Short mmCIF file of C-alpha atoms in Angstrom, two decimals:
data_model
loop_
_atom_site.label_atom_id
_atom_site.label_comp_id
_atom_site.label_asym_id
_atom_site.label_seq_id
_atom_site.Cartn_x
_atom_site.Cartn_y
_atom_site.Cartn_z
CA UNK A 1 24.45 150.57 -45.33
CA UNK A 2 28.23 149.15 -44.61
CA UNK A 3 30.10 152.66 -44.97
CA UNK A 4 32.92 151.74 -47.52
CA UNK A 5 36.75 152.21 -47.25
CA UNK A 6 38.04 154.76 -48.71
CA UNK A 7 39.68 154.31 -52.28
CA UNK A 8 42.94 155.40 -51.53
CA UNK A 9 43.29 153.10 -48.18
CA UNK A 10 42.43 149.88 -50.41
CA UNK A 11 44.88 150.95 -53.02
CA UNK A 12 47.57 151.76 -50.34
CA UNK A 13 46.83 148.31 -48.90
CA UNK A 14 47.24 146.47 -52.09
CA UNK A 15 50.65 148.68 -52.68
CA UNK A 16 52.23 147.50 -49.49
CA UNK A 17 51.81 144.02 -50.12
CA UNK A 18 54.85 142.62 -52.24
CA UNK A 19 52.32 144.47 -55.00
CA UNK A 20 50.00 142.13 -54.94
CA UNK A 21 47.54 141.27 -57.70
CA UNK A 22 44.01 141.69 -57.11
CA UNK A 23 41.42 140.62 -59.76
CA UNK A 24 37.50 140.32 -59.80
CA UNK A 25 35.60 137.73 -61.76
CA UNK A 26 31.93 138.93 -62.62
CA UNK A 27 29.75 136.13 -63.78
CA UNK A 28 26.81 137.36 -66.38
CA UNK A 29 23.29 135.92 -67.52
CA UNK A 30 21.01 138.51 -67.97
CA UNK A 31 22.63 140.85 -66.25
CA UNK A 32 21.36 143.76 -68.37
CA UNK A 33 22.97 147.46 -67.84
CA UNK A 34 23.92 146.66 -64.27
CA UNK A 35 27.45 144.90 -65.20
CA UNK A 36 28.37 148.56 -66.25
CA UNK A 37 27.56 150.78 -62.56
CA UNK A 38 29.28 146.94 -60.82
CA UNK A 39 32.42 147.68 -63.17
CA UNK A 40 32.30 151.23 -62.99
CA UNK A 41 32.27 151.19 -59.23
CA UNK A 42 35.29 148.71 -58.79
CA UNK A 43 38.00 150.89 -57.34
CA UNK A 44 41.61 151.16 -58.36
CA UNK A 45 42.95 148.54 -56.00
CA UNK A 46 42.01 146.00 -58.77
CA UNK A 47 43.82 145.31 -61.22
CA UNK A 48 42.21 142.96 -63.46
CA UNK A 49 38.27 142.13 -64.00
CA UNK A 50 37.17 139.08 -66.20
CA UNK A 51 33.96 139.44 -67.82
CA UNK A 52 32.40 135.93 -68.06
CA UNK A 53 29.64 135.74 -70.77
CA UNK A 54 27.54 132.59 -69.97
CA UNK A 55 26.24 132.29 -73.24
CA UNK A 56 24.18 135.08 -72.18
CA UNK A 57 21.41 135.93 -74.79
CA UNK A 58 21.46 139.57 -73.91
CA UNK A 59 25.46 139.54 -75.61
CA UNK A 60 27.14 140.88 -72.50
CA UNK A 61 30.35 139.81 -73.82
CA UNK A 62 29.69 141.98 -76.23
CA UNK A 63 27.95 145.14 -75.46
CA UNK A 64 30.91 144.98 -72.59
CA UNK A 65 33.51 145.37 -74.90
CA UNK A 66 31.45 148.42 -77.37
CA UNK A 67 30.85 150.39 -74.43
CA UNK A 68 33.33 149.54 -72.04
CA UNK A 69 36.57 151.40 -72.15
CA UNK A 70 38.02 150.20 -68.70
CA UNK A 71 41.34 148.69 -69.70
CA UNK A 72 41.28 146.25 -66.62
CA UNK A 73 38.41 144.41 -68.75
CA UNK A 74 38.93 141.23 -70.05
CA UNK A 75 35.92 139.17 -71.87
CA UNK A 76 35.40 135.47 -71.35
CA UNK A 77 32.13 133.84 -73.68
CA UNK A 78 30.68 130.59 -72.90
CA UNK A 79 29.59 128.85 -76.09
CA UNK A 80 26.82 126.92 -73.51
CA UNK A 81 25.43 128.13 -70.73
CA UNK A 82 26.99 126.17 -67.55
CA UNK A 83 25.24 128.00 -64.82
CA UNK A 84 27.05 130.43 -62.64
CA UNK A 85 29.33 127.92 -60.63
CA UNK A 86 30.66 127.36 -64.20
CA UNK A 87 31.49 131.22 -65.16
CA UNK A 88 33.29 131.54 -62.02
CA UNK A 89 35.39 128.64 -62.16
CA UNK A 90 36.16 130.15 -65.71
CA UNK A 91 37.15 133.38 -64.39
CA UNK A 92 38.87 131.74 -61.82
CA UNK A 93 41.21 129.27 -64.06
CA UNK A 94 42.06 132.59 -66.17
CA UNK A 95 42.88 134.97 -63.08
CA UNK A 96 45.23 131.65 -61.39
CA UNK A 97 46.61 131.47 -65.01
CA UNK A 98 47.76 135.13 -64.89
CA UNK A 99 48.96 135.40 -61.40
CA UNK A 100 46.30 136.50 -59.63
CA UNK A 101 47.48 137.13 -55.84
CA UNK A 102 43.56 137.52 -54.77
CA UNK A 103 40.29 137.05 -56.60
CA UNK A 104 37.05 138.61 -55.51
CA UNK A 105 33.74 137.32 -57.13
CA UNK A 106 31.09 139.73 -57.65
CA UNK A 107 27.77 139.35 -59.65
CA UNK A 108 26.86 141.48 -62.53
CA UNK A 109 22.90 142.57 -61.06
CA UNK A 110 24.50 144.80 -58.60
CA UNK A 111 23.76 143.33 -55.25
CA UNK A 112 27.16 142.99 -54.37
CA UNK A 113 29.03 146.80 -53.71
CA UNK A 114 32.28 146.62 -54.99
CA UNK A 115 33.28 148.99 -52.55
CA UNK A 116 33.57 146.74 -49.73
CA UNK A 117 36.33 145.06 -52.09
CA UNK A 118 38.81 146.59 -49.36
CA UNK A 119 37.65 144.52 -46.50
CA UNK A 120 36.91 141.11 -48.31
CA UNK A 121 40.93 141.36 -49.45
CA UNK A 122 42.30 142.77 -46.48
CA UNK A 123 42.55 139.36 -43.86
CA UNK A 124 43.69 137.54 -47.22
CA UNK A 125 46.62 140.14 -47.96
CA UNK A 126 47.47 140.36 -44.44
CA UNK A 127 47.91 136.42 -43.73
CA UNK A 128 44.98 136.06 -41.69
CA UNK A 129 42.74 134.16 -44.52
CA UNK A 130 42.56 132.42 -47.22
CA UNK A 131 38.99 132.73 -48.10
CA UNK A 132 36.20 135.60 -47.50
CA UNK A 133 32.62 135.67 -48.02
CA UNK A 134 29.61 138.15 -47.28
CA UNK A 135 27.82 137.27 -44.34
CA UNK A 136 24.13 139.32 -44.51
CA UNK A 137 23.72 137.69 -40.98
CA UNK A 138 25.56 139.24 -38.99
CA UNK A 139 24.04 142.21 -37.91
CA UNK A 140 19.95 142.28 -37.36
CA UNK A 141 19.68 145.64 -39.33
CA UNK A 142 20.95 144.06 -42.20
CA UNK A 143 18.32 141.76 -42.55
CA UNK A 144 15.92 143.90 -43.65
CA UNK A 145 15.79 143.87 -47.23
CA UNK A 146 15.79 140.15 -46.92
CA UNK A 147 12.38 138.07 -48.12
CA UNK A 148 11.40 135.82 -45.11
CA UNK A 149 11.25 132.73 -47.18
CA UNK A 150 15.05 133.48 -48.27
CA UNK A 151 16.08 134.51 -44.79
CA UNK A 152 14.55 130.87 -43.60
CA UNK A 153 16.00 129.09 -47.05
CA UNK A 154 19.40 130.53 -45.90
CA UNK A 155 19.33 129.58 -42.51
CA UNK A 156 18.37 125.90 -43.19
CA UNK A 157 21.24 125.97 -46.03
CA UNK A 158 23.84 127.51 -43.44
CA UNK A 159 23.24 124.78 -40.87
CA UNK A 160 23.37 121.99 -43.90
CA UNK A 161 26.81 123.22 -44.96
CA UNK A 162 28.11 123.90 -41.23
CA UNK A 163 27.95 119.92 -40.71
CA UNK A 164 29.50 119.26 -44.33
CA UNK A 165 31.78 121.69 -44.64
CA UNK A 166 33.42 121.68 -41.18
CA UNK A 167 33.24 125.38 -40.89
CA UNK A 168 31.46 125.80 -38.06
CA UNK A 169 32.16 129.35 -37.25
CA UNK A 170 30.31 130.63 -40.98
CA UNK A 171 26.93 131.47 -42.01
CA UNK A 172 25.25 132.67 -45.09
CA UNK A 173 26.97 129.64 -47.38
CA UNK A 174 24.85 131.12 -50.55
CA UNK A 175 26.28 134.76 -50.42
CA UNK A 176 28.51 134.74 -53.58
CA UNK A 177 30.26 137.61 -52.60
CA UNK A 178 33.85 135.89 -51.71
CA UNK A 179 37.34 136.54 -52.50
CA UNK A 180 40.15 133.83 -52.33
CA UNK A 181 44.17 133.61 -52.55
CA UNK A 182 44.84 132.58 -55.48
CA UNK A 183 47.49 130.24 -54.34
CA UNK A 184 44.67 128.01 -53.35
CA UNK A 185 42.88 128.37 -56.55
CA UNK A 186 46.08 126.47 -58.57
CA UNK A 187 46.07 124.10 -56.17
CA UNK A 188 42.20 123.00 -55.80
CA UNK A 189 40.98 120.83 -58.33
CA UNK A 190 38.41 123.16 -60.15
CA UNK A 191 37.18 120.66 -62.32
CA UNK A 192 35.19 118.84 -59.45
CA UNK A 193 33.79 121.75 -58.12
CA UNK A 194 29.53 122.02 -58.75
CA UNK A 195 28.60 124.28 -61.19
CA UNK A 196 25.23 125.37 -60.39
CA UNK A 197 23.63 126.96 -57.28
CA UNK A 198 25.68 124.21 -54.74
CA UNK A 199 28.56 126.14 -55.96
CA UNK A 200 29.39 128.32 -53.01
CA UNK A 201 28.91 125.29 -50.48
CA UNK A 202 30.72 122.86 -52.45
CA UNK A 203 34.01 125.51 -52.58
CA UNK A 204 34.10 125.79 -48.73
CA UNK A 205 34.13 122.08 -48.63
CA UNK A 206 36.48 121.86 -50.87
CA UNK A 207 38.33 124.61 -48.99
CA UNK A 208 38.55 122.48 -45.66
CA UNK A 209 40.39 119.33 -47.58
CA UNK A 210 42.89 122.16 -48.00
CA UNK A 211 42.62 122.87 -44.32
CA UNK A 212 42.06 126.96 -45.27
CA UNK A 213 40.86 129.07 -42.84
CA UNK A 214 37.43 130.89 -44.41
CA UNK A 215 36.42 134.48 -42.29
CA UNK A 216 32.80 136.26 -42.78
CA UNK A 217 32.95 139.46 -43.82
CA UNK A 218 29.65 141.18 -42.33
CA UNK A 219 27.54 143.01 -45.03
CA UNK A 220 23.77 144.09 -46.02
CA UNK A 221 21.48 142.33 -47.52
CA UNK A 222 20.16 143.93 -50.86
CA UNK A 223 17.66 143.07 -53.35
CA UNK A 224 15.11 144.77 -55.93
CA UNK A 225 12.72 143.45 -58.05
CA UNK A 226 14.56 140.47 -59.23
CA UNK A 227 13.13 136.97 -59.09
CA UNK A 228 15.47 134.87 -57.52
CA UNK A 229 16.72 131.94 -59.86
CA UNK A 230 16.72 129.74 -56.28
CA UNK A 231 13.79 128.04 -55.11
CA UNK A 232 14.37 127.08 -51.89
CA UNK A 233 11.79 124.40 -51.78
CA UNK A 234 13.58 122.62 -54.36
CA UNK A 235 16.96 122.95 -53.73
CA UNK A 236 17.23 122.01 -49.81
CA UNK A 237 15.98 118.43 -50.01
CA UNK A 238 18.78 118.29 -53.29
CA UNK A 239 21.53 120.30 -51.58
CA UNK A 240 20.54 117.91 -48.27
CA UNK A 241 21.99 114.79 -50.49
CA UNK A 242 24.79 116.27 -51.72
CA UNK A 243 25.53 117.42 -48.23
CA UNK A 244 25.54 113.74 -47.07
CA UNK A 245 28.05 112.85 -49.56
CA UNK A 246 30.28 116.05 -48.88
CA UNK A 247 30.03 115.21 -44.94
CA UNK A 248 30.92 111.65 -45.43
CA UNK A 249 33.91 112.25 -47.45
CA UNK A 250 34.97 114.85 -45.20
CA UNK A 251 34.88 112.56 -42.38
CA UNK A 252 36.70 110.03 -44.23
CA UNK A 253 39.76 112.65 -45.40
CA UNK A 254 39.81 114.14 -41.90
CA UNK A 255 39.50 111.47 -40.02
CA UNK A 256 40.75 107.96 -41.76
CA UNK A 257 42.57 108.85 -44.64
CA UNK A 258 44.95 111.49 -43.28
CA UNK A 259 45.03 111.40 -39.41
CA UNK A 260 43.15 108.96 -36.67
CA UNK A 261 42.06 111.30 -34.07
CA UNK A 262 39.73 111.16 -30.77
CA UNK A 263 36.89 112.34 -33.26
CA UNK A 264 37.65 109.15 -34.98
CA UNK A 265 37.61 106.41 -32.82
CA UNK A 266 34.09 108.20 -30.94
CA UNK A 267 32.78 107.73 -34.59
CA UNK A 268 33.93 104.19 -34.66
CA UNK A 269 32.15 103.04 -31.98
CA UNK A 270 28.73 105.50 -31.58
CA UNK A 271 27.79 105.18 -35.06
CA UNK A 272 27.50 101.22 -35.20
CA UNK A 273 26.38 101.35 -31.41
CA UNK A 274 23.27 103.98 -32.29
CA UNK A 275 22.37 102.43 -35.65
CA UNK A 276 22.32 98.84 -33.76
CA UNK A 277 20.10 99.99 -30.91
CA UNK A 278 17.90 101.90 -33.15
CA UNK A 279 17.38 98.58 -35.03
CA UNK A 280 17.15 96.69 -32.60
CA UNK A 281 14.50 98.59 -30.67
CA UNK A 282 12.36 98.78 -33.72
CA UNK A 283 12.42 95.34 -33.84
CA UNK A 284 11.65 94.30 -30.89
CA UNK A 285 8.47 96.69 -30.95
CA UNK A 286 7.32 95.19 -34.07
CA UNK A 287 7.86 92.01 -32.75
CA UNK A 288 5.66 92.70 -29.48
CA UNK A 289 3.17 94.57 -31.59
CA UNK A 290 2.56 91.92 -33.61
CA UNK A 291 2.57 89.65 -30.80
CA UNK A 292 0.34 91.98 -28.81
CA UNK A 293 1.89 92.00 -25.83
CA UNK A 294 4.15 95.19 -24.14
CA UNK A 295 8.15 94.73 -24.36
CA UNK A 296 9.89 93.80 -21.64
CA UNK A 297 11.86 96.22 -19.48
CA UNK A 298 14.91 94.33 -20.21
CA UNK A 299 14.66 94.70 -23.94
CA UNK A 300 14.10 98.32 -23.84
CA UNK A 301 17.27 98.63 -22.25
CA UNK A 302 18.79 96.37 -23.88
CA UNK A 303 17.30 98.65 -26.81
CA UNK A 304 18.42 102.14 -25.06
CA UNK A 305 21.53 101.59 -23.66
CA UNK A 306 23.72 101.46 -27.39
CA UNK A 307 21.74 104.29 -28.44
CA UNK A 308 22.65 106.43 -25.20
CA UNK A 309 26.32 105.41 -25.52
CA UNK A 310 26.40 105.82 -29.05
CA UNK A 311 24.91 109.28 -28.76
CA UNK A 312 26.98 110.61 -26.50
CA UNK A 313 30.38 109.62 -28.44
CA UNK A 314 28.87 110.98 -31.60
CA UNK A 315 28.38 114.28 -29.66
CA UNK A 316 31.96 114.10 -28.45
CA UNK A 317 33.05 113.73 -31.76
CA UNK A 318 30.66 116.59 -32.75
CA UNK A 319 32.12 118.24 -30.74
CA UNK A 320 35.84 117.90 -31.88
CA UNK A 321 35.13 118.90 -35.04
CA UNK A 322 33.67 122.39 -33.71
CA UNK A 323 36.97 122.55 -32.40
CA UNK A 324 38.94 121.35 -35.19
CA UNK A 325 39.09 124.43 -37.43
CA UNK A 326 42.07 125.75 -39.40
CA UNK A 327 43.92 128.22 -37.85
CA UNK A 328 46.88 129.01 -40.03
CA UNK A 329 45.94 130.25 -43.23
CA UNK A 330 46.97 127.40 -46.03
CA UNK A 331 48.44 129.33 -48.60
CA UNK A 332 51.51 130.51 -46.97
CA UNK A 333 52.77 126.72 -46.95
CA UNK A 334 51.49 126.08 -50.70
CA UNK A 335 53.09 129.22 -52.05
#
C-alpha cells in the first residue's frame, strides 16, 4: 500500500497556505458502517465534511448524525435518489457556497484512504493544479486487487475519455477519488454536469472548456466483496455516444468558437477529404460488384488518395491536441 503522509505535514501544509479551506464531500447509498472508519480516518487538515444522503434506505443521514460526534460533519438528504454524480454535485454546490478553497471527494464503502488526502491537495494548494484524481494505473503492483474485466472496462473507458476530454496525459477516468479548487467549482456550470456513472468523465471535460490543468495522483487499487454497481458491458457502448458528443463540442469550443488554430484548419480539410474517399470508394465497389467486373486502377486512386491526405491531416491535428494541454493552472486567473 501507498504509505500515507504524515498528519501533521498535511495540516502544516494546509496552515501555510493563506489558511486555506479544505473540505471532503462523501456521497452515500448503502454505504452501511463504512461512512464511519472513512470519516473517522479523515485527518485534521480538513476542515469541513458534507455527508450526502442519496435518499439512502439504510438512513445514513441519519444514523450519521446519532452516532457521529465529529463537529466537521455536516448532513445533506436527497428526497430522490439522483445517483452518485448527483450527491457530489450537492456536496459540491454547498462546500463552493461556504468557501471551500479545495474539495476532495471520497466514497463512503471505504475504498478510497483518506489518508492520501495530503497528496491529492498538495499540487492544488501549491498552484500546480486545479484538479486531482486517483490513478490505480500507475504502478503494476497496484493492479492487483483489480478484477480483469474492470481492469479491461477501465482501460477501454480511459482511452474513450482521452479523445473527449483532451487530457491526454490521464488515465483511470472512473476513479472517483478527486479533489478540485474550488474556484473552479463557482465557476463551472454544475447543473449540466451527468449525474450518474459518466460523472467523473463528463467533469474532466468540462474541466478542459475551463482550460484546467488535471494531474494523476498514483494510488492502489482496492476492493472487497462488493458488487460493482458498473457493468462494463453496458455502459461503454453508452459512455461511447456520449463521448462523441463531448468530443465534438470540444472540438468546436477549442477550435471554432474560441481560437482557429493549425489543429483547425487540418480538421477542415481531412475530415471532408476522408469521409469523401471513403464514400466514394464504397461506391465505386458496389458499382463494379454489381456490374461484375474489377475497378479500375484509376478509381481506386482516385478512391485512396483523399483518404491518405485526409488521414494524415487528421493525425496532424491529433496530434496538436496531444500537445495542446493546459499548463497554467486556471484558477489563479478566475480567483
Amino acid at each position: 500500500m501507498t504509505a500515507p503522509a504524515p498528519a501533521t505535514d498535511a495540516l502544516a501544509l494546509v496552515t501555510a497556505h493563506d489558511a486555506a479551506i479544505v473540505a471532503v464531500v462523501i456521497p452515500c447509498y448503502r454505504v452501511g458502517d463504512a461512512v464511519f472508519r472513512v470519516i473517522k480516518g479523515i485527518g485534521p487538515e480538513v476542515h469541513r465534511i458534507y455527508v450526502i444522503d442519496d435518499c439512502c434506505p439504510e438512513k445514513t443521514g441519519d444514523r450519521v448524525e446519532q452516532d457521529c460526534d465529529d463537529p466537521r460533519v455536516v448532513v445533506v438528504r436527497h428526497p430522490v435518489n439522483k445517483g452518485v454524480g448527483g450527491a457530489v454535485i450537492t456536496g459540491y454546490t454547498h462546500a463552493a457556497s461556504d468557501g471551500a478553497t479545495v474539495v476532495i471527494k471520497l466514497d463512503g464503502d471505504g475504498q478510497m484512504d483518506p489518508t492520501l488526502i495530503p497528496r491529492f491537495i498538495r499540487p492544488i494548494l501549491e498552484g500546480r493544479a486545479d484538479y486531482t484524481k486517483g490513478n490505480r494505473f500507475y504502478r503494476l503492483s497496484s493492479l492487483r486487487g483489480m478484477p480483469p474485466i474492470r481492469l479491461f472496462g477501465n482501460a477501454v473507458l480511459s482511452f474513450l475519455t482521452k479523445f473527449s476530454s483532451g487530457y491526454w496525459q490521464v488515465f483511470d477516468p472512473t476513479n472517483g477519488y478527486t479533489a478540485i479548487h474550488g474556484a473552479l467549482l463557482r465557476h463551472m456550470p454544475l447543473d449540466k454536469v451527468a449525474q450518474d456513472y459518466f460523472f467523473e468523465s463528463d467533469m474532466l471535460f468540462r474541466l478542459n472548456t475551463l482550460r484546467a490543468v488535471v494531474r494523476d495522483i498514483p494510488m492502489d487499487a482496492v476492493y472487497a466483496d462488493e458488487v460493482s454497481g458498473l457493468k462494463i458491458g453496458k455502459v461503454i457502448p453508452r459512455f461511447l455516444a456520449r463521448h462523441t458528443v463531448n468530443l465534438a463540442k470540444r472540438i468546436f469550443y477549442n477550435y471554432f468558437l474560441r481560437d482557429f488554430q493549425v489543429a483547425s484548419l487540418a480538421l477542415m480539410l481531412g475530415l471532408p477529404l476522408t469521409v469523401t474517399g471513403m464514400l466514394f470508394g464504397i461506391s465505386a465497389w458496389h458499382e463494379s460488384a454489381v456490374q461484375g467486373v474489377a475497378t479500375p486502377a484509376g478509381t481506386v486512386m482516385l478512391a485512396a488518395l483523399p483518404i491518405l491526405i485526409g488521414s494524415q491531416l487528421l493525425m496532424l491535428a491529433m496530434a496538436y491536441d496531444m500537445q495542446n494541454q493546459p499548463t497554467l493552472p486556471a484558477h489563479k486567473d478566475i480567483e
